[in-house]
Amino acid sequence: MRKSSFPPVVDADTRLLILGSLPGDASLAAAQYYAHPRNQFWRLLSAIGAVELSALAYPQRLAALQALGVGLWDVVASAQRRGSLDSDIRAVALNPLTELLVTLPALQAVAFNGKTAAKAAPTLAASGLDILLLPSSSPALTTPFEKNLPSGKCLADISFNKQPAAVRAAGREEGHEPLLHLVCQSR
């Protein structure tokens, strides 16, 4: 069965673009990025960010993510795949990643969620952006959340200037924009 990715979730203020491979069946059925209840994506971003994303309804998750300067998309535009495993992806048509990047003036880094998505990293090497490799958040993997968390924190620490939670909350209430801090760079 041929499966297709969702449109990108980006805007002119996107500073970090997180790229997955191709939505799994649970995500496609829900028409939501990272919809499988055991996918660690929303929990990981909640743990390293300033907002509890996993507790929000999906439209609010996306809005909160964009307010943090984070965008989402997938490397694969469409492919043949039975089930949800990346290892079963066949007959791939790629998304036009380099074309998207030139439309994002604030972009500083691209992060790849897992090894399958990271196969596209060489195509973006000439962009001059920081390229980050994240551990996969997929429920197909057996890596416990606690083991993924330090890698996620090291690769993309999204915060309000790393201020205490009370100050971050006050900053949101006053309309201050969050700042993106890249802790580890792969260059």
mmCIF file of C-alpha atoms in Angstrom:
data_model
loop_
_atom_site.group_PDB
_atom_site.id
_atom_site.type_symbol
_atom_site.label_atom_id
_atom_site.label_comp_id
_atom_site.label_asym_id
_atom_site.label_seq_id
_atom_site.Cartn_x
_atom_site.Cartn_y
_atom_site.Cartn_z
ATOM 1 C CA MET A 1 0.000 0.000 0.000
ATOM 2 C CA ARG A 2 1.285 3.471 -0.917
ATOM 3 C CA LYS A 3 1.478 5.844 2.066
ATOM 4 C CA SER A 4 2.177 9.569 2.068
ATOM 5 C CA SER A 5 3.569 12.065 4.540
ATOM 6 C CA PHE A 6 1.752 15.076 5.944
ATOM 7 C CA PRO A 7 2.404 18.674 4.904
ATOM 8 C CA PRO A 8 5.255 20.392 6.750
ATOM 9 C CA VAL A 9 4.469 22.196 9.995
ATOM 10 C CA VAL A 10 6.712 25.254 9.631
ATOM 11 C CA ASP A 11 6.583 29.023 9.532
ATOM 12 C CA ALA A 12 9.018 31.890 8.983
ATOM 13 C CA ASP A 13 10.163 31.630 12.622
ATOM 14 C CA THR A 14 11.137 27.940 12.462
ATOM 15 C CA ARG A 15 14.675 27.583 13.835
ATOM 16 C CA LEU A 16 14.795 23.808 14.254
ATOM 17 C CA LEU A 17 13.243 21.431 11.725
ATOM 18 C CA ILE A 18 12.744 17.871 12.974
ATOM 19 C CA LEU A 19 12.472 15.341 10.178
ATOM 20 C CA GLY A 20 11.000 11.878 10.618
ATOM 21 C CA SER A 21 10.923 9.123 8.028
ATOM 22 C CA LEU A 22 7.252 8.455 7.123
ATOM 23 C CA PRO A 23 4.200 8.448 9.414
ATOM 24 C CA GLY A 24 3.207 5.031 10.748
ATOM 25 C CA ASP A 25 -0.263 3.565 10.472
ATOM 26 C CA ALA A 26 -1.496 5.033 13.783
ATOM 27 C CA SER A 27 -0.344 8.497 12.714
ATOM 28 C CA LEU A 28 -1.895 8.152 9.267
ATOM 29 C CA ALA A 29 -5.208 6.957 10.744
ATOM 30 C CA ALA A 30 -5.275 9.908 13.170
ATOM 31 C CA ALA A 31 -3.868 12.364 10.595
ATOM 32 C CA GLN A 32 -1.349 13.463 13.250
ATOM 33 C CA TYR A 33 2.419 13.393 13.527
ATOM 34 C CA TYR A 34 3.647 10.849 16.120
ATOM 35 C CA ALA A 35 0.132 9.676 17.075
ATOM 36 C CA HIS A 36 0.989 6.167 18.295
ATOM 37 C CA PRO A 37 0.445 6.196 22.070
ATOM 38 C CA ARG A 38 3.828 4.519 22.683
ATOM 39 C CA ASN A 39 5.794 6.870 20.420
ATOM 40 C CA GLN A 40 8.130 8.869 22.659
ATOM 41 C CA PHE A 41 8.310 11.998 20.483
ATOM 42 C CA TRP A 42 5.877 14.253 22.386
ATOM 43 C CA ARG A 43 7.151 13.069 25.780
ATOM 44 C CA LEU A 44 10.761 13.711 24.772
ATOM 45 C CA LEU A 45 10.060 17.198 23.462
ATOM 46 C CA SER A 46 8.009 17.956 26.575
ATOM 47 C CA ALA A 47 10.902 16.847 28.785
ATOM 48 C CA ILE A 48 13.481 19.009 27.025
ATOM 49 C CA GLY A 49 11.238 21.954 26.223
ATOM 50 C CA ALA A 50 9.279 24.535 28.121
ATOM 51 C CA VAL A 51 5.779 23.196 27.401
ATOM 52 C CA GLU A 52 4.048 19.933 28.373
ATOM 53 C CA LEU A 53 3.192 19.015 24.782
ATOM 54 C CA SER A 54 1.945 15.508 25.481
ATOM 55 C CA ALA A 55 -0.957 16.892 27.580
ATOM 56 C CA LEU A 56 -2.241 19.197 24.825
ATOM 57 C CA ALA A 57 -4.756 18.465 22.088
ATOM 58 C CA TYR A 58 -3.035 17.979 18.726
ATOM 59 C CA PRO A 59 -3.702 21.457 17.250
ATOM 60 C CA GLN A 60 -2.379 23.045 20.447
ATOM 61 C CA ARG A 61 0.692 20.747 20.361
ATOM 62 C CA LEU A 62 1.554 22.009 16.906
ATOM 63 C CA ALA A 63 0.971 25.630 17.895
ATOM 64 C CA ALA A 64 3.144 25.233 21.012
ATOM 65 C CA LEU A 65 5.865 23.549 18.973
ATOM 66 C CA GLN A 66 5.847 26.388 16.460
ATOM 67 C CA ALA A 67 5.937 28.942 19.299
ATOM 68 C CA LEU A 68 9.162 27.203 20.386
ATOM 69 C CA GLY A 69 10.590 27.683 16.886
ATOM 70 C CA VAL A 70 10.321 23.988 16.025
ATOM 71 C CA GLY A 71 8.907 22.596 12.793
ATOM 72 C CA LEU A 72 8.077 19.064 11.639
ATOM 73 C CA TRP A 73 8.149 17.189 8.387
ATOM 74 C CA ASP A 74 9.213 13.859 6.936
ATOM 75 C CA VAL A 75 12.020 12.835 4.617
ATOM 76 C CA VAL A 76 9.767 10.491 2.642
ATOM 77 C CA ALA A 77 6.939 12.052 0.618
ATOM 78 C CA SER A 78 5.410 8.679 -0.237
ATOM 79 C CA ALA A 79 6.378 5.027 -0.319
ATOM 80 C CA GLN A 80 5.082 1.504 -0.430
ATOM 81 C CA ARG A 81 4.943 0.029 3.057
ATOM 82 C CA ARG A 82 3.018 -2.761 4.710
ATOM 83 C CA GLY A 83 2.624 -1.862 8.378
ATOM 84 C CA SER A 84 4.610 0.848 10.120
ATOM 85 C CA LEU A 85 8.208 -0.341 10.239
ATOM 86 C CA ASP A 86 10.816 1.816 8.511
ATOM 87 C CA SER A 87 12.577 -1.353 7.393
ATOM 88 C CA ASP A 88 9.535 -2.133 5.208
ATOM 89 C CA ILE A 89 9.631 1.164 3.288
ATOM 90 C CA ARG A 90 9.955 0.536 -0.469
ATOM 91 C CA ALA A 91 9.594 2.524 -3.724
ATOM 92 C CA VAL A 92 10.445 5.812 -2.043
ATOM 93 C CA ALA A 93 9.647 9.291 -3.324
ATOM 94 C CA LEU A 94 11.467 11.904 -1.230
ATOM 95 C CA ASN A 95 10.124 15.238 -0.032
ATOM 96 C CA PRO A 96 11.856 18.322 -1.517
ATOM 97 C CA LEU A 97 13.842 19.127 1.626
ATOM 98 C CA THR A 98 16.310 21.583 0.127
ATOM 99 C CA GLU A 99 13.445 23.536 -1.465
ATOM 100 C CA LEU A 100 11.739 23.817 1.924
ATOM 101 C CA LEU A 101 14.914 24.945 3.693
ATOM 102 C CA VAL A 102 15.310 28.025 1.486
ATOM 103 C CA THR A 103 11.839 29.197 2.569
ATOM 104 C CA LEU A 104 12.791 29.190 6.273
ATOM 105 C CA PRO A 105 14.859 32.341 6.952
ATOM 106 C CA ALA A 106 15.336 31.705 10.698
ATOM 107 C CA LEU A 107 16.341 28.041 10.342
ATOM 108 C CA GLN A 108 19.480 27.117 12.304
ATOM 109 C CA ALA A 109 19.388 23.333 12.464
ATOM 110 C CA VAL A 110 17.815 20.190 11.090
ATOM 111 C CA ALA A 111 17.354 17.201 13.373
ATOM 112 C CA PHE A 112 16.653 13.702 12.116
ATOM 113 C CA ASN A 113 14.398 11.489 14.228
ATOM 114 C CA GLY A 114 16.055 8.100 13.823
ATOM 115 C CA LYS A 115 18.453 6.378 11.452
ATOM 116 C CA THR A 116 16.083 6.017 8.502
ATOM 117 C CA ALA A 117 15.377 9.743 8.400
ATOM 118 C CA ALA A 118 19.091 10.473 8.924
ATOM 119 C CA LYS A 119 19.915 8.827 5.600
ATOM 120 C CA ALA A 120 18.883 12.162 4.061
ATOM 121 C CA ALA A 121 21.463 14.115 6.105
ATOM 122 C CA PRO A 122 24.128 14.107 3.356
ATOM 123 C CA THR A 123 21.734 15.888 0.984
ATOM 124 C CA LEU A 124 21.591 18.810 3.434
ATOM 125 C CA ALA A 125 25.301 18.930 4.273
ATOM 126 C CA ALA A 126 25.944 21.875 1.962
ATOM 127 C CA SER A 127 23.192 23.952 3.602
ATOM 128 C CA GLY A 128 25.513 25.265 6.324
ATOM 129 C CA LEU A 129 22.944 24.314 8.970
ATOM 130 C CA ASP A 130 23.718 22.275 12.049
ATOM 131 C CA ILE A 131 22.707 18.677 11.400
ATOM 132 C CA LEU A 132 21.563 16.777 14.483
ATOM 133 C CA LEU A 133 20.859 13.073 14.818
ATOM 134 C CA LEU A 134 18.203 12.148 17.363
ATOM 135 C CA PRO A 135 17.488 8.658 18.657
ATOM 136 C CA SER A 136 14.308 7.284 17.133
ATOM 137 C CA SER A 137 11.147 7.916 19.124
ATOM 138 C CA SER A 138 9.403 4.995 17.411
ATOM 139 C CA PRO A 139 7.411 2.511 19.489
ATOM 140 C CA ALA A 140 8.964 -0.241 17.351
ATOM 141 C CA LEU A 141 12.226 0.294 19.236
ATOM 142 C CA THR A 142 12.710 -0.962 22.741
ATOM 143 C CA THR A 143 14.910 1.870 23.996
ATOM 144 C CA PRO A 144 13.395 3.074 27.274
ATOM 145 C CA PHE A 145 12.344 6.706 27.512
ATOM 146 C CA GLU A 146 14.906 7.344 30.257
ATOM 147 C CA LYS A 147 17.734 6.210 27.949
ATOM 148 C CA ASN A 148 16.550 8.400 25.061
ATOM 149 C CA LEU A 149 16.148 11.471 27.235
ATOM 150 C CA PRO A 150 19.858 12.332 27.753
ATOM 151 C CA SER A 151 20.500 12.078 24.000
ATOM 152 C CA GLY A 152 17.543 14.282 23.267
ATOM 153 C CA LYS A 153 18.676 16.851 25.814
ATOM 154 C CA CYS A 154 22.195 16.820 24.406
ATOM 155 C CA LEU A 155 21.074 17.263 20.827
ATOM 156 C CA ALA A 156 18.317 19.829 21.071
ATOM 157 C CA ASP A 157 17.679 21.679 24.313
ATOM 158 C CA ILE A 158 14.698 23.892 23.596
ATOM 159 C CA SER A 159 14.150 26.404 26.350
ATOM 160 C CA PHE A 160 13.490 29.968 27.344
ATOM 161 C CA ASN A 161 17.144 30.910 27.909
ATOM 162 C CA LYS A 162 17.432 27.920 30.293
ATOM 163 C CA GLN A 163 15.631 29.948 32.949
ATOM 164 C CA PRO A 164 13.739 28.359 35.845
ATOM 165 C CA ALA A 165 10.211 27.152 35.089
ATOM 166 C CA ALA A 166 8.530 30.121 36.839
ATOM 167 C CA VAL A 167 10.497 32.591 34.713
ATOM 168 C CA ARG A 168 9.729 30.624 31.530
ATOM 169 C CA ALA A 169 6.008 30.671 32.370
ATOM 170 C CA ALA A 170 6.127 34.410 33.031
ATOM 171 C CA GLY A 171 7.906 34.929 29.731
ATOM 172 C CA ARG A 172 5.159 33.079 27.879
ATOM 173 C CA GLU A 173 2.477 35.143 29.619
ATOM 174 C CA GLU A 174 4.255 38.356 28.616
ATOM 175 C CA GLY A 175 4.530 37.159 25.010
ATOM 176 C CA HIS A 176 8.312 36.727 24.905
ATOM 177 C CA GLU A 177 9.609 34.432 22.217
ATOM 178 C CA PRO A 178 11.434 31.288 23.330
ATOM 179 C CA LEU A 179 15.046 30.859 22.346
ATOM 180 C CA LEU A 180 16.543 27.765 20.841
ATOM 181 C CA HIS A 181 19.785 26.464 22.291
ATOM 182 C CA LEU A 182 21.704 23.814 20.392
ATOM 183 C CA VAL A 183 23.855 22.037 22.911
ATOM 184 C CA CYS A 184 25.570 19.451 20.730
ATOM 185 C CA GLN A 185 26.562 20.089 17.159
ATOM 186 C CA SER A 186 27.621 17.418 14.720
ATOM 187 C CA ARG A 187 30.001 19.532 12.627
#
